[in-house]
Coordinates of C-alpha atoms in Angstrom, one line a residue:
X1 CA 24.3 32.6 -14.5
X2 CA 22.2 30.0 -15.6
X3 CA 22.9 26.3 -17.5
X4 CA 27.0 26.6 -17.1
X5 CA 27.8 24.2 -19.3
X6 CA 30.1 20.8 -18.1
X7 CA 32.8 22.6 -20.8
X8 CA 33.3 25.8 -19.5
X9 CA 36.3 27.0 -19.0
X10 CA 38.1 24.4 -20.8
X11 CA 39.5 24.3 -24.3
X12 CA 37.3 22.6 -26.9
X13 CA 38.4 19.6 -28.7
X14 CA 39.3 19.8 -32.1
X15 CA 35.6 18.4 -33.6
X16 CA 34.0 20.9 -31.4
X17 CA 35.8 24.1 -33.6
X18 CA 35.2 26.5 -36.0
X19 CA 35.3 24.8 -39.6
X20 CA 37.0 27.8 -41.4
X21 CA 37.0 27.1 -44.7
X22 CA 33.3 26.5 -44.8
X23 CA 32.7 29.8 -43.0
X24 CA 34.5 31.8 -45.7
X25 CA 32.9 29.7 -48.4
X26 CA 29.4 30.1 -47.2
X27 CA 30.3 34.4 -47.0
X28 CA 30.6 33.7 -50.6
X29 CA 28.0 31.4 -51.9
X30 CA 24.7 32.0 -49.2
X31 CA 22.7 34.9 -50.9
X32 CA 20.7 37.1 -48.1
X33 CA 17.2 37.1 -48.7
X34 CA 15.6 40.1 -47.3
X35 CA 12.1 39.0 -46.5
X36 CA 13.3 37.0 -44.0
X37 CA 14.2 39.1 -41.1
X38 CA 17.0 37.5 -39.9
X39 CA 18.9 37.7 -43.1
X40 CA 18.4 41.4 -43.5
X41 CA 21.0 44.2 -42.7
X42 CA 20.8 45.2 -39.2
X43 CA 22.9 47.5 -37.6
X44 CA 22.6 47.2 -33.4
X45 CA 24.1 49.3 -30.6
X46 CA 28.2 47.8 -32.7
X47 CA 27.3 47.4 -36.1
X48 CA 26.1 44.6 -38.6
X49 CA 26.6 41.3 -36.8
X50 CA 25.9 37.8 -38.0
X51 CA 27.1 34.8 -39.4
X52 CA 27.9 33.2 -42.7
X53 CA 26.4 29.9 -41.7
X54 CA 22.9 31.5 -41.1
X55 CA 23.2 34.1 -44.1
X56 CA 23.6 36.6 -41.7
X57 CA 26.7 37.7 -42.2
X58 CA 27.6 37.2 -46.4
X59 CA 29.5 39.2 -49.3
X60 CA 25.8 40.3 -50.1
X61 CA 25.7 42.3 -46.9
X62 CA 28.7 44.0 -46.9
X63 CA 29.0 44.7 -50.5
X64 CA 25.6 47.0 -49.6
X65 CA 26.1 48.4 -46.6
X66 CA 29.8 49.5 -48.3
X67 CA 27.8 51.4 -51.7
X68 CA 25.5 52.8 -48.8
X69 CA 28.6 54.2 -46.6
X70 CA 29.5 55.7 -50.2
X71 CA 26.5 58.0 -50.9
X72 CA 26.3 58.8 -47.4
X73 CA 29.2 60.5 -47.7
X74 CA 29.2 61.6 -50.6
X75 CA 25.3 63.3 -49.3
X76 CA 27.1 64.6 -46.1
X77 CA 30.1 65.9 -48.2
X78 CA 32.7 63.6 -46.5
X79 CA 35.5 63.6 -48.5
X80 CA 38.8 62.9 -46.4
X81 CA 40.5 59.6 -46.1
X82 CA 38.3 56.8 -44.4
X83 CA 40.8 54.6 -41.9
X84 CA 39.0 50.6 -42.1
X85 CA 40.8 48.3 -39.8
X86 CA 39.8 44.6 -39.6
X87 CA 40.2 42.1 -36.0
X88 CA 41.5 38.5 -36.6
X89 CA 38.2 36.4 -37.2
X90 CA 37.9 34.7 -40.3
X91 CA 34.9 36.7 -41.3
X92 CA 37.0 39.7 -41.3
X93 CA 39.7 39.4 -44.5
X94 CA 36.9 38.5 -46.7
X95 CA 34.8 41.1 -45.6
X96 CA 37.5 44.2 -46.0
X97 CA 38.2 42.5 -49.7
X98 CA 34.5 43.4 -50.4
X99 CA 34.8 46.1 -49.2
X100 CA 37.9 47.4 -51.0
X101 CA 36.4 46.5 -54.5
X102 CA 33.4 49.1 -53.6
X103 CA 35.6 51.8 -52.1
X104 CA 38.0 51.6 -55.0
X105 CA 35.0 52.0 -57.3
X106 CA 33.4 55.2 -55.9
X107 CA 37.4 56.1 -55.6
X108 CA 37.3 56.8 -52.3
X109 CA 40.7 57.8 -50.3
X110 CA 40.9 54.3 -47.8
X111 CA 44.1 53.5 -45.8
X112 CA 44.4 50.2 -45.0
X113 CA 47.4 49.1 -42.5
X114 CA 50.6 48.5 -44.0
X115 CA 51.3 45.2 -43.4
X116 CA 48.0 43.6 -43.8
X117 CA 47.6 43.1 -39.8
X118 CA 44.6 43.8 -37.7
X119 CA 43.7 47.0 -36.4
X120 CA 42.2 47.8 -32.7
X121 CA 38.8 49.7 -32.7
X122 CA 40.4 52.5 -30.4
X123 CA 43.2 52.9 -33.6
X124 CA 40.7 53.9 -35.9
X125 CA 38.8 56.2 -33.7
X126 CA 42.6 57.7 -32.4
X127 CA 43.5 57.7 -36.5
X128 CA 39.8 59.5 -37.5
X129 CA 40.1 62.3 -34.3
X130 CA 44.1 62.9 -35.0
X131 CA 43.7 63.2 -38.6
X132 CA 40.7 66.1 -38.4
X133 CA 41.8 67.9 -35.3
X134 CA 42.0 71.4 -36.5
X135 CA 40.4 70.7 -39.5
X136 CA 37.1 71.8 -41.2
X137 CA 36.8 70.4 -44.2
X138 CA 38.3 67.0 -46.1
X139 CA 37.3 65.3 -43.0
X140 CA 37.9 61.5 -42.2
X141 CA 35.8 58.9 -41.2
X142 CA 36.3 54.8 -40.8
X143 CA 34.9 51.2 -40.6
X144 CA 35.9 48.5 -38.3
X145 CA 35.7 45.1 -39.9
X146 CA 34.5 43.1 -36.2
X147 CA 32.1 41.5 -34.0
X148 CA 33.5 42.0 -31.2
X149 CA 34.1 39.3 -28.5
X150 CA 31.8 37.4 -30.7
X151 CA 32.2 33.4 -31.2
X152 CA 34.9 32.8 -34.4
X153 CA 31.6 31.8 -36.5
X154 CA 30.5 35.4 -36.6
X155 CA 31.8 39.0 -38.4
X156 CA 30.8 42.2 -37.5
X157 CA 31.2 45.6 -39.3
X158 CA 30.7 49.3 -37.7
X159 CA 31.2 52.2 -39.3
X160 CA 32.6 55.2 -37.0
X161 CA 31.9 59.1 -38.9
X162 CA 34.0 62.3 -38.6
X163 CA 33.3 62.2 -35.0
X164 CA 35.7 59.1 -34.7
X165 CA 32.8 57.0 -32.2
X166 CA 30.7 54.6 -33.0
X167 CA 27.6 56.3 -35.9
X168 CA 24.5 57.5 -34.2
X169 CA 20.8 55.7 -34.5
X170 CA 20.1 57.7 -37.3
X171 CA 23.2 57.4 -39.4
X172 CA 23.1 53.4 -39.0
X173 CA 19.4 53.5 -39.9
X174 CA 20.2 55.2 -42.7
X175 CA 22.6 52.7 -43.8
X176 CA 20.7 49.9 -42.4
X177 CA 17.5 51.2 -44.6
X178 CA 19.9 51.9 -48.2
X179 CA 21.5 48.8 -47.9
X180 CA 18.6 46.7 -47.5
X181 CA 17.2 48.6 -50.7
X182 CA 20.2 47.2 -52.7
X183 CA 19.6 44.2 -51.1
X184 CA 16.3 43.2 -52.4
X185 CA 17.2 45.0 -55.8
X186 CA 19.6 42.2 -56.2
X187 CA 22.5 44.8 -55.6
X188 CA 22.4 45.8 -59.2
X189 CA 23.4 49.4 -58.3
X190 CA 26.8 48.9 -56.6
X191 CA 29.6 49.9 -57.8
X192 CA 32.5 47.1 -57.5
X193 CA 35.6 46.9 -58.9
X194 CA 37.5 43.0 -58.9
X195 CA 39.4 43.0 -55.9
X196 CA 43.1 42.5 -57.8
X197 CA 41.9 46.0 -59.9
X198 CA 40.1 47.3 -56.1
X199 CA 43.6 46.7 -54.2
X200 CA 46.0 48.3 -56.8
X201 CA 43.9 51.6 -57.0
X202 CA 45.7 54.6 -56.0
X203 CA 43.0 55.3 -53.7
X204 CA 43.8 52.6 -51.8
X205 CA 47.0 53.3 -49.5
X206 CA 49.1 51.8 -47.1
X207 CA 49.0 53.6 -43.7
X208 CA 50.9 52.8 -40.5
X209 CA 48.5 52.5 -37.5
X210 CA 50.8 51.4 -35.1
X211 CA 53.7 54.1 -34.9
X212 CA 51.3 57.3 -33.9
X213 CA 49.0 55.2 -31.6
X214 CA 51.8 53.9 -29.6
X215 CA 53.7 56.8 -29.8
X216 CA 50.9 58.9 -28.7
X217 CA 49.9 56.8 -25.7
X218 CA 52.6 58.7 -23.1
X219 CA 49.9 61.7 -23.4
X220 CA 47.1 59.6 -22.1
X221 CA 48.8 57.3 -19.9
X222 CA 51.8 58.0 -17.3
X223 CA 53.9 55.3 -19.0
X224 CA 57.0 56.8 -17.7
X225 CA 55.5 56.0 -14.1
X226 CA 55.0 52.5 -15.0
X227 CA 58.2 52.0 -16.2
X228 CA 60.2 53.3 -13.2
X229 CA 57.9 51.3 -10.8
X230 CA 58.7 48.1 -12.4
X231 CA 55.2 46.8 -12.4
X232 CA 55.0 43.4 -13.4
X233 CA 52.7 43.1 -15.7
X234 CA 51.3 40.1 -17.9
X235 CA 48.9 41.1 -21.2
X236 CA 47.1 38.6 -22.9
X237 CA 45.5 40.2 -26.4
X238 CA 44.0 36.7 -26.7
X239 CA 44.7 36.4 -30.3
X240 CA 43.0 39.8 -31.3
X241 CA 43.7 42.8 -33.0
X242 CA 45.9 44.3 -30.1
X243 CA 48.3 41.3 -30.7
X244 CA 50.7 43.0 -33.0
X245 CA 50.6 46.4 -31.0
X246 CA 51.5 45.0 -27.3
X247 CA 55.3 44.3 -28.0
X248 CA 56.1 48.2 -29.5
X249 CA 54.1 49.5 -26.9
X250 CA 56.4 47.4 -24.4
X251 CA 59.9 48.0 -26.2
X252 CA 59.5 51.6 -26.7
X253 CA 58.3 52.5 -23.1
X254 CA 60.4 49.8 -21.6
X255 CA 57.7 48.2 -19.5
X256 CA 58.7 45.2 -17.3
X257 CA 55.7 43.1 -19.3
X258 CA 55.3 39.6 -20.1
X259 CA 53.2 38.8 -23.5
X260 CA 51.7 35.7 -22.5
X261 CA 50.9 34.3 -26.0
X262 CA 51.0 36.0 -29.7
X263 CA 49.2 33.3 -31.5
X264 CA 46.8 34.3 -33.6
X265 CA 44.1 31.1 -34.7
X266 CA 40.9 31.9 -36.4
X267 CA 39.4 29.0 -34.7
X268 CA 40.6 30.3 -31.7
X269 CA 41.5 26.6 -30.6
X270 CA 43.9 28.1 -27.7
X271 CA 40.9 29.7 -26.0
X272 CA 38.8 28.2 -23.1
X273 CA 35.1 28.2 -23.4
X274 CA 33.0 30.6 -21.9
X275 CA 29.7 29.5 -19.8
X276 CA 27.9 28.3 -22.3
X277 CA 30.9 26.0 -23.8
X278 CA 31.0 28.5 -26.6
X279 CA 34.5 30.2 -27.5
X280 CA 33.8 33.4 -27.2
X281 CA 36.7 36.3 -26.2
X282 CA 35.2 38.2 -23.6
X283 CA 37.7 39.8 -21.6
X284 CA 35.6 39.8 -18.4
X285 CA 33.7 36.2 -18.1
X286 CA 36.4 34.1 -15.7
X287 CA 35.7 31.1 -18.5
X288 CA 36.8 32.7 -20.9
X289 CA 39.7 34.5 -18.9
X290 CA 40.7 31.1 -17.6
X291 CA 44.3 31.0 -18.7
X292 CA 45.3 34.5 -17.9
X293 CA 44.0 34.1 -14.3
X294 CA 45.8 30.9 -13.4
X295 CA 48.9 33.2 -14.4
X296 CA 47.5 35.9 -11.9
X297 CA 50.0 35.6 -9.1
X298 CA 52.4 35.6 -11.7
X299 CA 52.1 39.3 -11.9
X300 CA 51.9 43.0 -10.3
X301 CA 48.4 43.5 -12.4
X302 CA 47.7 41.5 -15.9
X303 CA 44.9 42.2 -18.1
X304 CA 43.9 41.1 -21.5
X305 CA 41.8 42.4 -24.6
X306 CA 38.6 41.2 -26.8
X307 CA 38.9 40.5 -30.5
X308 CA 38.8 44.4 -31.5
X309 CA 40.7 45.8 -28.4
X310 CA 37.4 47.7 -27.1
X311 CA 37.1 46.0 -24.2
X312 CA 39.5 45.1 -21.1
X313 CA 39.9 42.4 -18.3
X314 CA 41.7 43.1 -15.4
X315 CA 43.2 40.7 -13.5
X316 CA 44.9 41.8 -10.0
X317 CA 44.6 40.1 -6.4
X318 CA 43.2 39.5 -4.1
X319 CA 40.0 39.4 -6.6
X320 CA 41.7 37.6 -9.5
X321 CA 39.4 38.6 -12.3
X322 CA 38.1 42.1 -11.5
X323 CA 34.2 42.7 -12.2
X324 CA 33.7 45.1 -15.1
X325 CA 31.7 47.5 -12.7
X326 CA 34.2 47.3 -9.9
X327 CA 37.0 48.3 -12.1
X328 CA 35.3 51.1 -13.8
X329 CA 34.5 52.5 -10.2
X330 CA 38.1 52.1 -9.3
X331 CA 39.1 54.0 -12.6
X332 CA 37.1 56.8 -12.0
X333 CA 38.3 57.6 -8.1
X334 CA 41.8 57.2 -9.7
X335 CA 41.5 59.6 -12.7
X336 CA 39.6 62.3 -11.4
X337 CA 42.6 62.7 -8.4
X338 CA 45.6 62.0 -10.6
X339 CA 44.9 64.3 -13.7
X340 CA 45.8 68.1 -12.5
X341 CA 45.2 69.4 -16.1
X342 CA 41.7 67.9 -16.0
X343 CA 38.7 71.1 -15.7
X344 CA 37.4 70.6 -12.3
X345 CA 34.2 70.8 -13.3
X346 CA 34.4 67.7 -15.8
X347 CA 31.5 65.4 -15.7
X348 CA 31.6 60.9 -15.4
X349 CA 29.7 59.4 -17.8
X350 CA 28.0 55.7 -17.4
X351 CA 25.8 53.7 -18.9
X352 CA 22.3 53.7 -16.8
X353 CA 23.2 49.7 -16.1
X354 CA 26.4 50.5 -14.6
X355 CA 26.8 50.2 -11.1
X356 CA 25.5 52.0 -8.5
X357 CA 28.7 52.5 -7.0
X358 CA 30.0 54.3 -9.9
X359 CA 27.7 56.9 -8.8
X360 CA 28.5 56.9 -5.1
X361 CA 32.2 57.4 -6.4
X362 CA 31.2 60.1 -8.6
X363 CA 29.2 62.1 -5.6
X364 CA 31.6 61.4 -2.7
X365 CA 34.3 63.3 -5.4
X366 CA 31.7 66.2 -5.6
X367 CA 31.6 65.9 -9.5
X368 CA 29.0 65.5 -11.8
X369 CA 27.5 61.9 -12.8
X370 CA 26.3 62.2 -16.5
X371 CA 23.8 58.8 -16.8
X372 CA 22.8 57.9 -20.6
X373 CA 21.2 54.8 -22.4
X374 CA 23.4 51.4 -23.2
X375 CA 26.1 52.2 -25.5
X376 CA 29.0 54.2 -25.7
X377 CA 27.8 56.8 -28.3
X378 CA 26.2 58.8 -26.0
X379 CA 29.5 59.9 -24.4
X380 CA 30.8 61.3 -27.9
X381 CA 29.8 64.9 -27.7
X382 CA 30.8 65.0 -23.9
X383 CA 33.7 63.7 -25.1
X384 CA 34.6 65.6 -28.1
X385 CA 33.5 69.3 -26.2
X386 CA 35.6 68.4 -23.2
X387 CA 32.4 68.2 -20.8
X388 CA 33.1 64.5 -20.3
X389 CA 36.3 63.5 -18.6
X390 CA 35.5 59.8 -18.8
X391 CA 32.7 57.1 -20.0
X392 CA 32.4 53.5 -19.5
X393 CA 29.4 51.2 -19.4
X394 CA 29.2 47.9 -17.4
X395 CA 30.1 45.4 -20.3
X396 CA 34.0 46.3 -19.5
X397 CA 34.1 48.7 -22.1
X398 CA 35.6 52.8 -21.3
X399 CA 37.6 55.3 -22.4
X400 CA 38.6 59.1 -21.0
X401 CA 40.6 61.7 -21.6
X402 CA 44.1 62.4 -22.3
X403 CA 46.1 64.0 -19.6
X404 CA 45.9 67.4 -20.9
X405 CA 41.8 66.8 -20.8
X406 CA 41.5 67.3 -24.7
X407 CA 40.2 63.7 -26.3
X408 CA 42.0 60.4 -26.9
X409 CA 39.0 58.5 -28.8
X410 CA 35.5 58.6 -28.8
X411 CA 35.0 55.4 -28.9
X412 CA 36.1 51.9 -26.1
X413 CA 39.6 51.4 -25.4
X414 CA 40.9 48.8 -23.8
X415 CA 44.5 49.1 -24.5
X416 CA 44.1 52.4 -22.2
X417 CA 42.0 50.9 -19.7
X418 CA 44.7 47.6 -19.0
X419 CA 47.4 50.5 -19.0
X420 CA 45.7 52.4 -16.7
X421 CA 45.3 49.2 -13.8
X422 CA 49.1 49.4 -14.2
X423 CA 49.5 53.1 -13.8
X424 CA 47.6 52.7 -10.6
X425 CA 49.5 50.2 -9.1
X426 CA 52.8 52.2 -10.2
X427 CA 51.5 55.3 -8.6
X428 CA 49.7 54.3 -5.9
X429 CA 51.7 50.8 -4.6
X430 CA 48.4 49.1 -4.6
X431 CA 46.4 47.3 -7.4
X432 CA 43.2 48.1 -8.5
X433 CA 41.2 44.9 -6.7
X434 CA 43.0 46.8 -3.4
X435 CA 41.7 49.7 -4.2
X436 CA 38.6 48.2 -4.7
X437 CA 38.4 47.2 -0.9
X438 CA 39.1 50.3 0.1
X439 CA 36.4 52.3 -1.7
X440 CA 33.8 49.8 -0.6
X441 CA 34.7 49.9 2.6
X442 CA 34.0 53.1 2.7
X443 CA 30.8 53.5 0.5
X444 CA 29.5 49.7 0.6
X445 CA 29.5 46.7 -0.9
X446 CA 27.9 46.4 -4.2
X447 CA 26.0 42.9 -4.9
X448 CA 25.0 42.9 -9.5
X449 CA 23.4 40.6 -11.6
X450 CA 21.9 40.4 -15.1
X451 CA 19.4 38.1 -15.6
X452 CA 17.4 37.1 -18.9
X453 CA 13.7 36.9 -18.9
X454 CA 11.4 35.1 -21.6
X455 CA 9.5 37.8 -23.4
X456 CA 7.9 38.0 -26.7
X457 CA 7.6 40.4 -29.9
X458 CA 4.7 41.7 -28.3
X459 CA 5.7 41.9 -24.6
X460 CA 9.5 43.2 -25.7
X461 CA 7.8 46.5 -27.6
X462 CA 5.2 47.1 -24.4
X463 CA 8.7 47.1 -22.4
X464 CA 10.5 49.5 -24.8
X465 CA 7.3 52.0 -25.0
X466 CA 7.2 51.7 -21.0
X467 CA 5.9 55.0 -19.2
X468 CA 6.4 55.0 -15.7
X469 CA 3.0 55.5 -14.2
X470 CA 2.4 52.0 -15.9
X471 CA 4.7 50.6 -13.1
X472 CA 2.3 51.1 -10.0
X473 CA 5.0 50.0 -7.0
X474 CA 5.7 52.1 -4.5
X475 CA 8.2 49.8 -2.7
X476 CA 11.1 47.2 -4.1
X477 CA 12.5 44.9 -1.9
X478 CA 11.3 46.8 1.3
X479 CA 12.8 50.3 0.0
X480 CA 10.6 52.8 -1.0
X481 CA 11.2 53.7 -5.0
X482 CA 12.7 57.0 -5.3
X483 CA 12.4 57.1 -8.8
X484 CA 11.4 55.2 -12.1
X485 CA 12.5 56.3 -15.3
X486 CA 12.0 55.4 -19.2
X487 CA 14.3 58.6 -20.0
X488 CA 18.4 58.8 -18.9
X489 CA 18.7 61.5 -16.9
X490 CA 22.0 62.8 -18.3
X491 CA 20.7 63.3 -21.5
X492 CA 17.2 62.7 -21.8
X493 CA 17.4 60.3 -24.2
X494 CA 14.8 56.7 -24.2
X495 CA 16.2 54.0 -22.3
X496 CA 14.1 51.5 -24.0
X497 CA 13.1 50.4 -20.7
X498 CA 12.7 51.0 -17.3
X499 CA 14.8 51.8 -14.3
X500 CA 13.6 51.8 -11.0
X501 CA 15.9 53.0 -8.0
X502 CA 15.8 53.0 -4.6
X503 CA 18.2 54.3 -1.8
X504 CA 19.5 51.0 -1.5
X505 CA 19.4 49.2 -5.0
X506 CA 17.9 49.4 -7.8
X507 CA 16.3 47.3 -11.3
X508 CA 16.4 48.1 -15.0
X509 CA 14.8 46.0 -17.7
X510 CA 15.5 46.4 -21.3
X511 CA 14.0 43.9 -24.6
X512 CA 16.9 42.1 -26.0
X513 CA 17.6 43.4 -30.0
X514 CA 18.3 39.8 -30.9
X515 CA 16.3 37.3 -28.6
X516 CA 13.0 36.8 -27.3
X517 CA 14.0 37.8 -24.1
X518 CA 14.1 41.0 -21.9
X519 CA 17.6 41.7 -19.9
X520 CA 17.0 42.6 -16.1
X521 CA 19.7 43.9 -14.4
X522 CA 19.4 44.8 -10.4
X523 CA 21.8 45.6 -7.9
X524 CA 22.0 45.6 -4.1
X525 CA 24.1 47.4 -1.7
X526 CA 22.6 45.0 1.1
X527 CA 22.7 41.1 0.5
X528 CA 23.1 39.0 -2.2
X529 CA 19.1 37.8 -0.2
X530 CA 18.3 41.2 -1.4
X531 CA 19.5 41.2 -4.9
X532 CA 17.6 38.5 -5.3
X533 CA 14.3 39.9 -3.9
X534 CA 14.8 43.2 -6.1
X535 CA 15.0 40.3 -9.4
X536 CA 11.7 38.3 -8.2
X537 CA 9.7 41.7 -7.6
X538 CA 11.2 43.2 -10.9
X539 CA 10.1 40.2 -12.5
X540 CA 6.9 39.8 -11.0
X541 CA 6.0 43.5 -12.0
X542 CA 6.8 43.6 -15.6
X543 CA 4.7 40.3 -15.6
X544 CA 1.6 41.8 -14.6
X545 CA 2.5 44.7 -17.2
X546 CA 2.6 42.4 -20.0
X547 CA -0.6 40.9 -18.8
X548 CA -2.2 44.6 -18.7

């Protein structure tokens, strides 16, 4: 990775953090203006992201994007409770406040957790799908108040339908589109009720997320297994929304688990910087993951969680910090042997950027590789119809299904995930980095990268309109190209891009959504040499396409 800055990996000084109370004060006072692009609603692959500072990220937003969740459901004739959880950035509170006062007014049935506490994005997907399984009508839905791994400046908010994953392209759009119309009418048709009216409404109810998640997790996970092996086991929530559900899930299966730290900051002082000397609580960058994998020896297997619990980090030796792909790959061999009740004629879902290795896996089990665009959304109907028995994508975020093969969520857990790394190890006597070794030794050794190239407006929507016989190479890297594609094969669906493959590696390149940049990623089984020749070549390619 490029530019690694002299802080990472360290914790910040104090002038360096997170000034809260002007982060929650700017929510309130900046006023979006929606002629300026950046300030306008704009839901990506997770949600509305932004941040107060840049008007982003303000009460303006959410108050909209809340009145257009409302008619939406009211249009789609959604009338069941809808489950909102919130993570622990400061964004977060103030944002679930708003969003009370317009649920409250359109008197919509909202459970909220019980104690006021934070709320995993798995829970609410696991709450939505438990709550309508069997049901046909009064059907739930949810939000999750989060950005993610996001730095402590920012706030996120997603909003999951019946189907309990993340909302399709052309339900956010239709959100996205509404809410902006409020927006630039000054947001004189929401309905809002003052919060201290909002919060006493009958509509709005207390709910217990955490008893019927945890209880529930002994029919996805072998937690008896774990228990009787002893694994030693360290989990580090890093001050997210998993921090209150760690110690039930550790009393009531009696796991032999350390908690390595329950604090809970907003500025997030107790985290070290990632590589940019940004805090930022991604569960697979080693700067970020710093603490927990100086404590790695310390333990059988350890793992820790982002903000909203979506994602996981495993930490096992020799490896230390496991790579995203390599884990996944690991978790896939693993699943598809241990779970008897599965169909044998499930399918493994990835995320076209995913490692190649995933898919040598996949074929050396004789089962079928299901290969969709970036984000987990594509997996839901697999997952929901049973066709799917798992789905992960290379940014460390998966989930699969529960032992009997009927589903657990439909949208990234990485509560599950960190479990699962410590079901293997109590199963199987070895770790998942061991098993790691094995399976390449067998099927070779993956060498991955993601790279950022400049690109403009211009050049980024070439790259997303991208048909194949624009890309004239016959050869990358001294392979020939076996195929290039602007359409996933498991699904059909437009990449936004292009992937080109070869029998020994392969490229895709995809327009950031944010930055004026495009995302390459390439992987080799050959060399790291060869890695980097597939990135030059890519490069030099989509150059002279831009040119064109």
């Amino acid at each position: 990775m490029a530019n690694i800055s002299p802080l990472a990996g360290k914790t910040l000084d104090q002038s360096q953090l997170t000034d809260i109370s002007a982060l929650i004060a700017a929510y309130y006072d900046r006023k979006p203006d929606v002629s300026i692009p950046t300030q306008r609603v704009s839901f990506g692959t997770s949600g509305h992201r932004g941040s107060s500072f840049h008007t982003s990220f303000n009460e303006g937003h959410i108050l909209a994007i809340c009145e257009a969740i409302c008619r939406y459901r009211k249009a789609e004739g959604i009338d069941g409770p809808l489950f909102i959880g919130i993570d622990s950035h400061a964004l977060s509170a103030p944002a679930q406040r708003s969003a009370i006062e317009v649920f409250a007014a359109h008197d919509i049935d909202v459970r909220i957790d019980q104690n006021d506490g934070y709320t995993p994005t798995p829970v609410i997907s696991h709450a939505i799908l438990t709550y309508n399984k069997g049901r046909t009508t009064g059907l739930a839905d949810g939000v999750v108040v989060t950005p993610s791994h996001n730095p402590p400046t920012d706030g996120g908010f997603k909003y999951n339908p019946t189907n309990g994953g993340p909302a399709d392209t052309a339900v956010t759009k239709a959100i996205q589109d509404m809410a902006n119309d409020l927006l630039a009418d000054g947001l004189k048709d929401v309905k809002r009720l003052p919060y201290d009216e909002a919060k006493n409404a009958p509509s709005i109810k207390r709910y217990d997320y955490v008893t019927p998640y945890v209880a529930d997790l002994e029919n996805v996970i072998d937690m008896a297994a774990i228990r009787d092996a002893g694994v030693k086991i360290g989990i580090d929530p890093l001050g997210g929304a998993a921090v209150g559900y760690w110690k039930p899930i550790v009393e009531k299966y009696g796991l032999n688990a350390t908690i390595v730290s329950d604090v809970v900051d907003p500025q997030f002082a107790f985290m070290t910087a990632d590589w940019d000397g940004q805090i930022r609580m991604d569960c697979s960058s080693p700067y970020a993951m710093a603490r927990l994998i100086k404590m790695g020896q310390d333990f059988d297997v350890a793992f820790a969680n982002d903000t909203d619990a979506d994602r996981h980090g495993i930490v096992a030796m020799p490896d230390g910090l496991m790579n995203p792909n390599h884990y996944l790959a690991v978790a896939v061999s693993y699943l598809f042997q241990n779970r008897p009740e599965w169909k044998p004629d499930l399918g493994v879902g990835k995320t076209l950027v995913s490692s190649g290795l995933i898919d040598r896996v996949v074929a050396d089990m004789g089962r079928k590789l299901v290969e969709v665009p970036v984000g987990l959304k594509w997996f839901v109907p697999g997952l929901m119809d049973g066709s799917l028995g798992f789905g992960g994508e290379e940014s460390a975020g998966a989930t699969f299904l529960r032992r009997d093969g009927s589903v657990w969520t439909t949208d990234k857990d990485g509560l599950i995930l960190g479990l699962l790394a410590a079901e293997i190890t109590a199963k199987t006597g070895k770790n998942p980095s061991q098993h790691y070794h094995e399976i390449i030794a067998r099927l070779g050794t993956p060498y991955y990268a993601r790279i950022d190239a400049a690109a403009n407006p211009e050049q980024k929507a070439k790259l997303s309109k991208l048909a194949p016989e624009q890309f004239p190479l016959e050869e990358l890297a001294g392979d020939k190209i076996i195929a290039k594609l602007t359409k996933a094969p498991g699904n059909g669906a437009a990449i936004g891009g292009l992937k080109v493959v070869t029998e020994n590696g392969w490229f895709a390149a995809r327009p950031s959504g944010t930055e004026d940049v495009y995302k390459i990623y390439a992987e080799s089984f050959k060399s790291p040499a060869h890695l980097k020749a597939i990135q030059d070549e890519a490069q030099a390619a989509i150059s002279k396409v831009f040119a064109s």
